[in-house]
Coordinates of C-alpha atoms in Angstrom, one line a residue:
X1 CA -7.5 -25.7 -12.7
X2 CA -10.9 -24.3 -12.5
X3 CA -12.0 -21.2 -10.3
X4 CA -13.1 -22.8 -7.4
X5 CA -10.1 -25.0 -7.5
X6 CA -7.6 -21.9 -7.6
X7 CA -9.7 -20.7 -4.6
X8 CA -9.4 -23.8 -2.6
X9 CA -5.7 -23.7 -3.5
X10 CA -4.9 -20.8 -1.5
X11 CA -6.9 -21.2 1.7
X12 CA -4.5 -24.3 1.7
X13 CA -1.8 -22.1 3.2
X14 CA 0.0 -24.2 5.5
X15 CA 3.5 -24.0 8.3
X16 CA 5.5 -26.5 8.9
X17 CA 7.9 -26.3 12.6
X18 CA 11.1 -27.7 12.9
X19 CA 12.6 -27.0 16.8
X20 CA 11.7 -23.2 16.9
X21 CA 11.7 -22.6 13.2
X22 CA 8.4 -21.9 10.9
X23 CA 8.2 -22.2 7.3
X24 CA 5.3 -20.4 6.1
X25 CA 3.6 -21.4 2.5
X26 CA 0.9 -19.9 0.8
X27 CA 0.5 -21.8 -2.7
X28 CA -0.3 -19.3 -5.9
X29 CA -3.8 -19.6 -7.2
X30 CA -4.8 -20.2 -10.7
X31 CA -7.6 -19.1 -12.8
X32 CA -9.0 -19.1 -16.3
X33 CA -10.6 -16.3 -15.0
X34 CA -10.1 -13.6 -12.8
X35 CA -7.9 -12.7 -9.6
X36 CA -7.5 -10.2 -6.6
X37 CA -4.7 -10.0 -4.7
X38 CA -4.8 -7.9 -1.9
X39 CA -3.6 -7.7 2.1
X40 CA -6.6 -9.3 3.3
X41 CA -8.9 -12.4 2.2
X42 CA -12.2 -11.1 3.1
X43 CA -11.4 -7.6 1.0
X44 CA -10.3 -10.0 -1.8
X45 CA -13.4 -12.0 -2.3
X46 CA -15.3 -8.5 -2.4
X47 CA -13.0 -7.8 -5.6
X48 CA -13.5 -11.8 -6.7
X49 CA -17.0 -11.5 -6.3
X50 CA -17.8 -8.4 -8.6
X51 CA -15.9 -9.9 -11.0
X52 CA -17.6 -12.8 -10.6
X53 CA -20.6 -11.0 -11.3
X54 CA -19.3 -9.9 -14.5
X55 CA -17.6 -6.6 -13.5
X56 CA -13.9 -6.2 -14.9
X57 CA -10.6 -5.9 -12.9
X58 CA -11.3 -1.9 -12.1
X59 CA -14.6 -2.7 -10.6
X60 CA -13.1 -5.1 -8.5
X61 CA -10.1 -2.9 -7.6
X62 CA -12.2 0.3 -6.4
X63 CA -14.7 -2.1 -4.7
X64 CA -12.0 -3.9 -2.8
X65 CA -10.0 -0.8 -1.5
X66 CA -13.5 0.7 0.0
X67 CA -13.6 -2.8 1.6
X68 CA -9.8 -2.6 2.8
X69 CA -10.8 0.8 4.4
X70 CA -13.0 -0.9 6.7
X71 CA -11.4 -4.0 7.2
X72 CA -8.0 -3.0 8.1
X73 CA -8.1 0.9 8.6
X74 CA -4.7 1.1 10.2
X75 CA -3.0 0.2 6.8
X76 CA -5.6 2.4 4.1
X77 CA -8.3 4.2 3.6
X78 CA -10.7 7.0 2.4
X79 CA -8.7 9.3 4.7
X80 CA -5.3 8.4 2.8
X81 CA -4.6 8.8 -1.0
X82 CA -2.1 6.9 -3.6
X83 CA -1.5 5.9 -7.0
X84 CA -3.0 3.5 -9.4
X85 CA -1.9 2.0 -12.6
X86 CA -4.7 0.4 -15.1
X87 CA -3.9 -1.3 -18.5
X88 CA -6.5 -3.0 -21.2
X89 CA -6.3 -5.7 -22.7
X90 CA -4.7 -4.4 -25.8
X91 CA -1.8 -3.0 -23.3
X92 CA -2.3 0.4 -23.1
X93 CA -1.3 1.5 -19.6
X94 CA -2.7 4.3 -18.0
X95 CA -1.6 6.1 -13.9
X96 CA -3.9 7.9 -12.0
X97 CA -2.2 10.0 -9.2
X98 CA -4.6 10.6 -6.2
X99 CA -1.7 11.2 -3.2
X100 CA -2.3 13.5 -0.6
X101 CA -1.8 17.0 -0.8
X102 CA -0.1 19.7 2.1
X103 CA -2.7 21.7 3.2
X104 CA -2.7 25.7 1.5
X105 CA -2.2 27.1 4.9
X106 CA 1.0 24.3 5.9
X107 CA 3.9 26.4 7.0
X108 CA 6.9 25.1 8.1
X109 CA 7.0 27.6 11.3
X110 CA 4.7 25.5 12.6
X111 CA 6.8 22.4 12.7
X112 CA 9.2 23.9 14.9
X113 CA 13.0 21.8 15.2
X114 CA 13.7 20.3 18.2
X115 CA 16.9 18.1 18.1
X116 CA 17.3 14.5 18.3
X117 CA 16.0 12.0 15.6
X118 CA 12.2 12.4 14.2
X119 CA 10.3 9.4 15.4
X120 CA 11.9 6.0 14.1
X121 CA 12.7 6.6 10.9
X122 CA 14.0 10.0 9.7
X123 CA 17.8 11.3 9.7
X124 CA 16.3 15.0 10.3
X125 CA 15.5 16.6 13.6
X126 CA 12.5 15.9 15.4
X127 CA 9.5 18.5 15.4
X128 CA 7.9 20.1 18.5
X129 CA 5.2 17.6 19.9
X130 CA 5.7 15.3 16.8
X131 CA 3.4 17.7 14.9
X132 CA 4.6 16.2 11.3
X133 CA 3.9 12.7 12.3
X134 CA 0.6 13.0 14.5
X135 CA -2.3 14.9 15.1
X136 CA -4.3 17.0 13.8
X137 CA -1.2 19.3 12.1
X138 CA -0.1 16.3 10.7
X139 CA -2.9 15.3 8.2
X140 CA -3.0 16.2 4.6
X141 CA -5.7 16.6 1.9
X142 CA -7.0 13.0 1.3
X143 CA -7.3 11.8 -2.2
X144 CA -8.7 8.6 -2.0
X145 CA -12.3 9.6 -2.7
X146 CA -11.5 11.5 -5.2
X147 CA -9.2 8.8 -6.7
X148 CA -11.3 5.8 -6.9
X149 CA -14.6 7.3 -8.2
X150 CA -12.3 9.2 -11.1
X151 CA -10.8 5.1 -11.8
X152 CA -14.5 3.9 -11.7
X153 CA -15.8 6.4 -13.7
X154 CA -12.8 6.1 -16.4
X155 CA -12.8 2.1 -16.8
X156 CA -15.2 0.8 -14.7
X157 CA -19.1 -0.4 -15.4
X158 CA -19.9 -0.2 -11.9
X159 CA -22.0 2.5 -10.6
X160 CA -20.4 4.6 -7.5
X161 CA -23.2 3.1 -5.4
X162 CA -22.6 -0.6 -5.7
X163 CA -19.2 0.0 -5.4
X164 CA -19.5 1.2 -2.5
X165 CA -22.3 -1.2 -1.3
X166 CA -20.1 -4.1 0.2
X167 CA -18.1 -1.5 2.2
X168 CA -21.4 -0.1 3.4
X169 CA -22.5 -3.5 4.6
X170 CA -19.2 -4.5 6.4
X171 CA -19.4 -1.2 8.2
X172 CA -22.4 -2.0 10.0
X173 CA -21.8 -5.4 10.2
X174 CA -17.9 -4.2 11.7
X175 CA -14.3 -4.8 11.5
X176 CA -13.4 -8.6 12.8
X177 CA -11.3 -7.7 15.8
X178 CA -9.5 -10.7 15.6
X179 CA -5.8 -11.6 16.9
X180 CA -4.2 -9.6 14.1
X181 CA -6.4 -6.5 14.4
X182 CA -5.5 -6.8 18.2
X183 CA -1.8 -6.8 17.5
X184 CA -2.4 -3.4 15.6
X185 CA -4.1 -1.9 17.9
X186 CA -1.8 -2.7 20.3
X187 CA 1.5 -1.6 18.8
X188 CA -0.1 1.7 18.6
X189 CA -2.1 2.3 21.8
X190 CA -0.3 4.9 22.8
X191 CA -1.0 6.8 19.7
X192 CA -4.5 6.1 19.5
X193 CA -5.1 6.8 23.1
X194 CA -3.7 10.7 22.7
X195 CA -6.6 11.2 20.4
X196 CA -10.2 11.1 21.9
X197 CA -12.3 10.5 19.0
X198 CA -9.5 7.4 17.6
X199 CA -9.6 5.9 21.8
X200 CA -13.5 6.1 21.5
X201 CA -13.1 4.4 18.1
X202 CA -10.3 2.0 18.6
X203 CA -10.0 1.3 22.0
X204 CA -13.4 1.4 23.5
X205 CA -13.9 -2.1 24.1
X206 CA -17.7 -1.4 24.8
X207 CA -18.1 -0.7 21.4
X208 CA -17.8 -4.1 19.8
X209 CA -20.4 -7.0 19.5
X210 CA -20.0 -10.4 19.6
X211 CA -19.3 -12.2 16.1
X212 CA -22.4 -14.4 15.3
X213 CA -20.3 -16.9 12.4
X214 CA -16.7 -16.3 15.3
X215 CA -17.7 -16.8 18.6
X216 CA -13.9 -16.0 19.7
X217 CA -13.8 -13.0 17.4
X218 CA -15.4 -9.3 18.1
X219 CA -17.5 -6.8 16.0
X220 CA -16.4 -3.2 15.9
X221 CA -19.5 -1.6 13.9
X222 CA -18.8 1.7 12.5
X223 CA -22.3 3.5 12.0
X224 CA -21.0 6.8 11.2
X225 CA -19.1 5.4 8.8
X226 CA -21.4 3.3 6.8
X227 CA -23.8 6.3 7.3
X228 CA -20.9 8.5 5.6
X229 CA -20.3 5.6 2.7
X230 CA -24.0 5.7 2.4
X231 CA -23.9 9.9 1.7
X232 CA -21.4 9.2 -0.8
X233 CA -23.3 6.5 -2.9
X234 CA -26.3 8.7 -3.1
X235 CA -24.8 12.4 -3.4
X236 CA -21.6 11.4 -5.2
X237 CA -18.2 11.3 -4.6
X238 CA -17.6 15.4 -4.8
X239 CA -20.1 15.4 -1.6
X240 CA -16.9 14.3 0.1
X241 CA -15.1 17.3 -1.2
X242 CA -17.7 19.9 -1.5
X243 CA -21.1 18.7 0.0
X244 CA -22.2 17.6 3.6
X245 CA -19.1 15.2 4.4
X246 CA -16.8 18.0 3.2
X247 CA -18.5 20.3 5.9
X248 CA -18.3 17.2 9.0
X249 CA -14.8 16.6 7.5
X250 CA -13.7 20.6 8.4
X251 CA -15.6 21.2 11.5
X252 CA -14.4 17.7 12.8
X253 CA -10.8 18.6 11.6
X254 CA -10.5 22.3 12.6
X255 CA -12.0 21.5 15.7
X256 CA -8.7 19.8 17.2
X257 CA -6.6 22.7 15.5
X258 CA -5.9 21.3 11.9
X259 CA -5.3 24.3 9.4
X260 CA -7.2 22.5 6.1
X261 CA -10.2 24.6 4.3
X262 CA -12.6 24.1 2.3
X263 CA -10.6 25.5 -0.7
X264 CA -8.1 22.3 0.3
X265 CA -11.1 20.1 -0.4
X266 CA -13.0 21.8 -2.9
X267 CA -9.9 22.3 -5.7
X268 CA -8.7 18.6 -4.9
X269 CA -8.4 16.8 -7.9
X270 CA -6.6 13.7 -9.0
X271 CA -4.2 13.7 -12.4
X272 CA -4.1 11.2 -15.1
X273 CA -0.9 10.3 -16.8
X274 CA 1.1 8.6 -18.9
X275 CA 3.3 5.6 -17.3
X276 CA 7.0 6.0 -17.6
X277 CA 7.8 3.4 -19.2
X278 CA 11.6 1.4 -19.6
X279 CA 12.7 -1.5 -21.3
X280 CA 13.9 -4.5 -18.8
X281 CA 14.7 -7.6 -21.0
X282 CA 11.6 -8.6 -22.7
X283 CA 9.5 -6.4 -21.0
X284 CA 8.3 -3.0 -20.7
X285 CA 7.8 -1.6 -17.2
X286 CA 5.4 1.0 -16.4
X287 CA 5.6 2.6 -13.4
X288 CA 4.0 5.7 -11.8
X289 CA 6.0 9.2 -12.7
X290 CA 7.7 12.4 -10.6
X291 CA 7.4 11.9 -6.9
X292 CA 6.7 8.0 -6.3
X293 CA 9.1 4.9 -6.1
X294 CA 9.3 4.9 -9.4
X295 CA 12.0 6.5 -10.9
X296 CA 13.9 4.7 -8.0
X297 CA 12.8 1.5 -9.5
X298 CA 13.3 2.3 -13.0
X299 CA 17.3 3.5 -12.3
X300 CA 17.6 0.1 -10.3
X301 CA 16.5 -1.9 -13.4
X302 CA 18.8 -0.3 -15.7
X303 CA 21.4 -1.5 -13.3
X304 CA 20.9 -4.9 -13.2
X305 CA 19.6 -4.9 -17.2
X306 CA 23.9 -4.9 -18.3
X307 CA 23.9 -8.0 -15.4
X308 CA 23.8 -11.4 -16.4
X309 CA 21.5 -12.3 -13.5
X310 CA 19.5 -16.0 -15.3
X311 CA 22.4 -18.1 -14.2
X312 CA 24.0 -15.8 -11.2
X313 CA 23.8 -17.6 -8.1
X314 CA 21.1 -16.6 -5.6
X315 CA 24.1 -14.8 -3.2
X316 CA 25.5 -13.2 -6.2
X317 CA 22.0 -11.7 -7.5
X318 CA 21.5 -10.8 -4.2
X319 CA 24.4 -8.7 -4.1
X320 CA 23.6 -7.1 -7.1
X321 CA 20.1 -5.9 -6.2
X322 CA 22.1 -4.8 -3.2
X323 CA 24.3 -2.5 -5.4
X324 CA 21.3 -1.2 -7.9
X325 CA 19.1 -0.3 -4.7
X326 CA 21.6 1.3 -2.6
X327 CA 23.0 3.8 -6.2
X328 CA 19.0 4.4 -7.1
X329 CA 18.7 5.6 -2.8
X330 CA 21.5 7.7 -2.4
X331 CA 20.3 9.6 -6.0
X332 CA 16.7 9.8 -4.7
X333 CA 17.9 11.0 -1.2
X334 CA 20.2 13.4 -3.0
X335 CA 17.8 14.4 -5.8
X336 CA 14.5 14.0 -4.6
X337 CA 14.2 14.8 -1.2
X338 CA 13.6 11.8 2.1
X339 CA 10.6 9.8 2.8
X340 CA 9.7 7.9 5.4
X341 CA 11.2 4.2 6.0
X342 CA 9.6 1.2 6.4
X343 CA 7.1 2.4 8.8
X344 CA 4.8 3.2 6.0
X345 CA 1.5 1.1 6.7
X346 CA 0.1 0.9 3.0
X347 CA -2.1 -1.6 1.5
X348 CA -1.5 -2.8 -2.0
X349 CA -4.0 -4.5 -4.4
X350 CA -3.5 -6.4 -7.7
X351 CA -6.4 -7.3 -10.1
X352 CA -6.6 -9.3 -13.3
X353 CA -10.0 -9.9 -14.9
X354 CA -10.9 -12.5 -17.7
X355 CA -10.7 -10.8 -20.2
X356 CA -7.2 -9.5 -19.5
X357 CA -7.5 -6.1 -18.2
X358 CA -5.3 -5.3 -15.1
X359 CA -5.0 -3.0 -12.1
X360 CA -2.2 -2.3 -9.7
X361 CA -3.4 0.2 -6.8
X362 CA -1.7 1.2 -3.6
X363 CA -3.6 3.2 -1.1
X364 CA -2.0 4.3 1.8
X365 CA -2.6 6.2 5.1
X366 CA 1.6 6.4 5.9
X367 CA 2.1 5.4 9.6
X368 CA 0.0 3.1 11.1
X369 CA -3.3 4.5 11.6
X370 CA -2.2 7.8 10.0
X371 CA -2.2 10.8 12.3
X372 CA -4.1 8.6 15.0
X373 CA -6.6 11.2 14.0
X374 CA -10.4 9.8 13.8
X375 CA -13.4 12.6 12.1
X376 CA -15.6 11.6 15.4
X377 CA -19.0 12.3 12.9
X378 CA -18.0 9.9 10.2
X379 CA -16.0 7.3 11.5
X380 CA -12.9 8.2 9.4
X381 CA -9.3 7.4 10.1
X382 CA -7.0 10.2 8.9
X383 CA -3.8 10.3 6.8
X384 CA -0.6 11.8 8.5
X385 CA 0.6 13.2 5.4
X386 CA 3.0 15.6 6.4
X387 CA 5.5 13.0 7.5
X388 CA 6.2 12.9 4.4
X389 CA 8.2 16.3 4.2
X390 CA 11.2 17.2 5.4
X391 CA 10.7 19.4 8.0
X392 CA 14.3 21.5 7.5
X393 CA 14.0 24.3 5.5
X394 CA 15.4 24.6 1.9
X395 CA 15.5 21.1 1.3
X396 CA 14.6 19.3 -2.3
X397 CA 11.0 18.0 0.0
X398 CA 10.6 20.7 2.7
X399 CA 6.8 21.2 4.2
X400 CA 5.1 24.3 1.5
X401 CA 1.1 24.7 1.0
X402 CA 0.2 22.7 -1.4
X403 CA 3.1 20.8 -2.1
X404 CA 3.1 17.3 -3.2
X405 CA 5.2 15.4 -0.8
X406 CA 8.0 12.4 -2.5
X407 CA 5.8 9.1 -1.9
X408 CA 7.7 6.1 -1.7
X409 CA 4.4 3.7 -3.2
X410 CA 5.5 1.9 -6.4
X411 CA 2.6 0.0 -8.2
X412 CA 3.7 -1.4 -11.1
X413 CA 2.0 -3.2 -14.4
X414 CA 4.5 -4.6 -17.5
X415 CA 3.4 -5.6 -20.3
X416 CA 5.1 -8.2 -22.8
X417 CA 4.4 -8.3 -26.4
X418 CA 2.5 -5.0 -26.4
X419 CA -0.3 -7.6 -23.4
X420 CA -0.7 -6.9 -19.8
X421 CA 1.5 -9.2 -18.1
X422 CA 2.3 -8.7 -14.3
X423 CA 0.7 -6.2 -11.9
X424 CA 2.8 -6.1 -9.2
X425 CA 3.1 -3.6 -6.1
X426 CA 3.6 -3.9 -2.2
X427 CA 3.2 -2.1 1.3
X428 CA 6.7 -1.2 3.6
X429 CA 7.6 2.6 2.9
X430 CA 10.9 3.0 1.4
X431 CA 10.9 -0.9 1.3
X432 CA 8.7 -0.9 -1.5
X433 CA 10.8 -0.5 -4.5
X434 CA 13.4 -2.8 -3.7
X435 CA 11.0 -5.8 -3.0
X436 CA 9.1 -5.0 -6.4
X437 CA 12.5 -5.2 -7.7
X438 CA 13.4 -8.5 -6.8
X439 CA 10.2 -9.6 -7.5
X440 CA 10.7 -8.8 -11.1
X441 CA 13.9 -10.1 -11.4
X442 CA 12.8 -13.2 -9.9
X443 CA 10.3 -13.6 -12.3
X444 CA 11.6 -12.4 -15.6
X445 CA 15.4 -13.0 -14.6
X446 CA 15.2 -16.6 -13.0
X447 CA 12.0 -18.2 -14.6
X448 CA 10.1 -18.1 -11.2
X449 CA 7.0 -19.1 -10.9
X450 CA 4.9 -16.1 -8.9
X451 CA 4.3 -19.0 -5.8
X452 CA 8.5 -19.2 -5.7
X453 CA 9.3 -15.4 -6.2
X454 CA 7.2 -14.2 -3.1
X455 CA 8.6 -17.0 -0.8
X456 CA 12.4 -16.4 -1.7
X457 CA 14.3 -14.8 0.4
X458 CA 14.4 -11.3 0.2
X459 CA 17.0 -8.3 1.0
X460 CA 16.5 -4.9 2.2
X461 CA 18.4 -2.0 0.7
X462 CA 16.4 1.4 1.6
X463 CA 18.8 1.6 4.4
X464 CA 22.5 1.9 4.4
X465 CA 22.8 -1.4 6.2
X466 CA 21.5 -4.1 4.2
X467 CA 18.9 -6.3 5.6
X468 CA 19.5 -9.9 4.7
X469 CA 16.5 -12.4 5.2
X470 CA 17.6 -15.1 7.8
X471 CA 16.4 -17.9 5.4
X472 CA 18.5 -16.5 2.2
X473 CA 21.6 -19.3 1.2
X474 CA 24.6 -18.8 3.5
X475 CA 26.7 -17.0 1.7
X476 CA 24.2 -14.1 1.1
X477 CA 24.9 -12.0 3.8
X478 CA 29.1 -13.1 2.4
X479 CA 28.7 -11.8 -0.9
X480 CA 27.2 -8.6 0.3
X481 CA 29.4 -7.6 3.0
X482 CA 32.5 -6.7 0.9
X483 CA 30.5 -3.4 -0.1
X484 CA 28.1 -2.7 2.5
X485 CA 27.2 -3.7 6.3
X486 CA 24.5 -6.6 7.2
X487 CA 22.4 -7.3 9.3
X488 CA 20.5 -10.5 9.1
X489 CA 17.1 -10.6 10.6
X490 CA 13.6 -11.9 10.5
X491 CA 10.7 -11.8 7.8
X492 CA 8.4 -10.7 10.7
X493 CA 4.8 -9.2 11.4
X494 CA 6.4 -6.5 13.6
X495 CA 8.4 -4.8 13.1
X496 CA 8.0 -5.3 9.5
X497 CA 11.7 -5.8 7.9
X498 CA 10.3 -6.7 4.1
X499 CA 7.7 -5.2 2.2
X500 CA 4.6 -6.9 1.5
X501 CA 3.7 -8.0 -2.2
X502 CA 0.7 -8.4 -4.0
X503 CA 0.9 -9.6 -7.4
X504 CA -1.4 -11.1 -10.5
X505 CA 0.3 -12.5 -13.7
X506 CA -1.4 -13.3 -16.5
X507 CA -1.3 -16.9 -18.5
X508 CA -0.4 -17.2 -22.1
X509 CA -0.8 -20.1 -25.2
X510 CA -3.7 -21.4 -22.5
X511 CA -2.0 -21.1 -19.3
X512 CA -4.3 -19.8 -16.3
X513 CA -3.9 -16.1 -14.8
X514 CA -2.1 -16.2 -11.9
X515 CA -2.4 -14.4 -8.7
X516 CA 0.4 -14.7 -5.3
X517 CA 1.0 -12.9 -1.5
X518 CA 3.0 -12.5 0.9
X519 CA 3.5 -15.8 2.6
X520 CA 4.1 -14.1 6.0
X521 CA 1.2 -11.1 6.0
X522 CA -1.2 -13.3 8.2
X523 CA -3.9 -12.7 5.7
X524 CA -3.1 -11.6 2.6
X525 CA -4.8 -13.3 -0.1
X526 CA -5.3 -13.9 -3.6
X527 CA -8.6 -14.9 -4.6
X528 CA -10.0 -16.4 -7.7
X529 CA -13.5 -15.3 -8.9
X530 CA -15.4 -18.3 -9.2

């Protein structure tokens, strides 16, 4: 299959109904060239098209998650930080941390205990005005800047400026607000509506222009935005950190009673490191070190690797990624402190280029739209970082200046042979690591194709009830509930009960690359560069 065709292959995504039930199918795409996988299409063919241009799977990567930041800033963006993992195409795998940061000046006095459940999804008592989860007391040191030019600069050809370029156009041109944006911004109206500068933004229905190529769709233009993108590309990513956006960022910030400084910004830096790595079968995993998912991962695959799980049944694999998940939570609960749940709204990426290099980024911004927290002066959606900590004193995560909180992201790349092989990662909070698991075992395990791993049926472990997807064989939920309670429920846009996978594979002996999404993330996309 050529590029074009691979292209054509996935806009073929099609539902079928039966009576009140809807099969969703979004066919892999296949390329002798390269693929991005991301969360949405139009972000995608950003990637597809610098690599069509001749830049390589980094390029495309940093380009695209600029892009996602305008696109769909409730899930990522400049205001958020994560982790990235790049290997060449001799294999050697590389992780770039650039996750938020607590403030210097964080203290946990200011988080004050209340009683009663934080928000939706934390077993610790709730903070005075919900400081840790919005607002201005709730945002951390962004990375993302800082992240993505330091990625660029190490493996990319691209200048900072035409990275950013694409970005910089959609900006002025503005965010479709189409019926999925919609749907975000209503779930979290209430939020956004608490903050002035994010109602202005979000909700000010004045704001956006009609759609010249979508006469049913709306424009949201973000000028200060592009204008900040635009001071980026020509002073440099540090400006963000140390120049005139560092300065808006502050005044905008401490303005609304946020404690961050200029030393916050100005000693931010993001760490390179070596991947952990661990043997599963004929691969070698690589996943991100210290406070991630992936030491969770990494315990769960040692699990299952004394499992014969090629000719289990589907129930009786399913109950044994129940078993590996729920030993690798209670040891991360125990060990490493809490994070959030699945209310994490991340956006995850996956790149291949021709020539075999590969990328596996996660950028997030934690709840939906962050903090609800908008810098009024440059258009930019904040990170509500500090959810992230345990609020309760003298706990393995508890809120400290400076601290780096326990992220539940998990991109992944393994390699096979000593060559790149899949790049793999998802959004969903604590739901992360368990899809990526199943995902793997699907593929290596089971001989899936990347098409059938992201459409079977999934399970949920992160919480002590185990979510079983409604469409799994019958005896799923059976072969599970002799260890742990069940719930079966939906695969559905909200709330979200499954993470949200991105993944690329690449072909061997003259097989195409291969790239795969989430059938049910509306539009999620992997696109071929052509």
């Amino acid at each position: 299959m050529d590029k074009a065709a691979g292209t054509e292959r996935q806009l073929s995504a099609s539902a079928s109904r039966s009576g009140q039930a809807w099969a969703v199918t979004k066919p892999q795409v296949e390329s002798a060239g390269g693929i991005v996988a991301a969360q949405n299409e139009e972000a995608a063919r950003v990637g597809a098209t610098v690599l069509a241009n001749g830049g390589n799977a980094m390029d495309a990567a940093v380009s695209t998650a600029v892009a996602l930041s305008v696109l769909e800033p409730w899930l990522s963006g400049l205001g958020g930080g994560g982790f990235l993992l790049h290997a060449d195409s001799a294999g050697a795998v590389e992780t770039l941390d650039f996750n938020l940061r607590a403030p210097e000046k964080a203290d946990i006095a200011d988080y004050p205990l209340v009683g009663g459940e934080g928000g939706d999804w934390f077993n610790w008592p709730s903070v005075q005005e919900d400081r840790n989860l919005t607002g201005p007391m709730s945002v951390c040191v962004p990375g993302a800047v800082a992240g993505l030019a330091e990625a660029l600069e190490r493996h990319g050809t691209l200048s900072w400026a035409d990275a950013l370029a694409p970005a910089i156009e959609l900006a002025e041109r503005g965010m479709r607000i189409d019926w999925f944006a919609e749907l975000a911004l209503a779930i979290d109206s209430p939020g956004l509506s608490a903050q002035k500068a994010a109602k202005s933004l979000f909700l000010d229905a004045s704001r956006r222009v009609a759609d010249p190529q979508d006469p049913g769709c709306r424009l949201l233009p973000m000028p200060a935005k592009a204008a900040m993108l635009r001071r980026l590309a020509e002073s440099g990513p540090r400006d963000f950190y140390e120049g005139q956006v560092a300065q808006t960022l502050l005044s905008n910030l401490n303005e609304i009673g946020s404690k961050m400084t200029a030393r916050d910004l100005s000693e931010y830096r993001p760490v390179w490191q070596e991947s952990t790595q661990s043997v599963y079968r004929d691969r070698l995993v690589h996943t991100i070190p210290g406070l991630s998912g992936g030491p969770s991962l990494v315990q769960a695959l040692a699990e299952l690797s004394e499992q014969d799980l090629a000719s289990a049944s589907s129930a009786e694999a399913a109950a044994a990624y129940a078993r590996a998940i729920r030993q690798a939570y209670e040891s991360r609960l125990r060990e490493m402190g809490h994070a959030s749940a699945g209310g994490d709204c991340t956006s995850h990426l996956s790149v291949i280029d021709e020539q075999g290099n590969m990328v596996s980024l996660t950028n997030t911004l934690l709840s939906r739209f962050g903090a609800k927290v908008v810098a009024p002066d440059l258009d930019l959606l904040l990170n509500n970082g500090m959810m992230w900590f345990d609020p309760r004193p003298g706990q393995p995560n508890s809120i400290c200046g400076g601290a780096k909180p326990l992220a539940n992201m998990s991109p992944v790349i393994t390699t096979r042979d000593g060559l790149p092989d899949i790049a793999v990662g998802a959004a969903g909070g604590r739901q992360i690591f368990p899809a990526i698991l199943q995902l793997l075992s699907a593929v290596i395990d089971r001989n899936m194709s990347l098409e059938e791993a992201v459409h079977a049926p999934r399970i949920d472990g992160s919480t002590p009830t185990i979510l079983v997807n409604r469409l799994a064989s019958m005896d799923t939920a059976t072969a599970i509930s002799g260890m742990y309670p069940v719930q079966i429920t939906e695969d559905s846009l909200h709330p979200v009960q499954f993470a949200i996978p991105s993944m690329v594979q690449a072909g061997r002996e003259g097989e195409p690359n291969v790239g795969a999404v989430h059938p049910n993330s509306p539009w999620a996309a992997a696109v071929a560069a052509k």
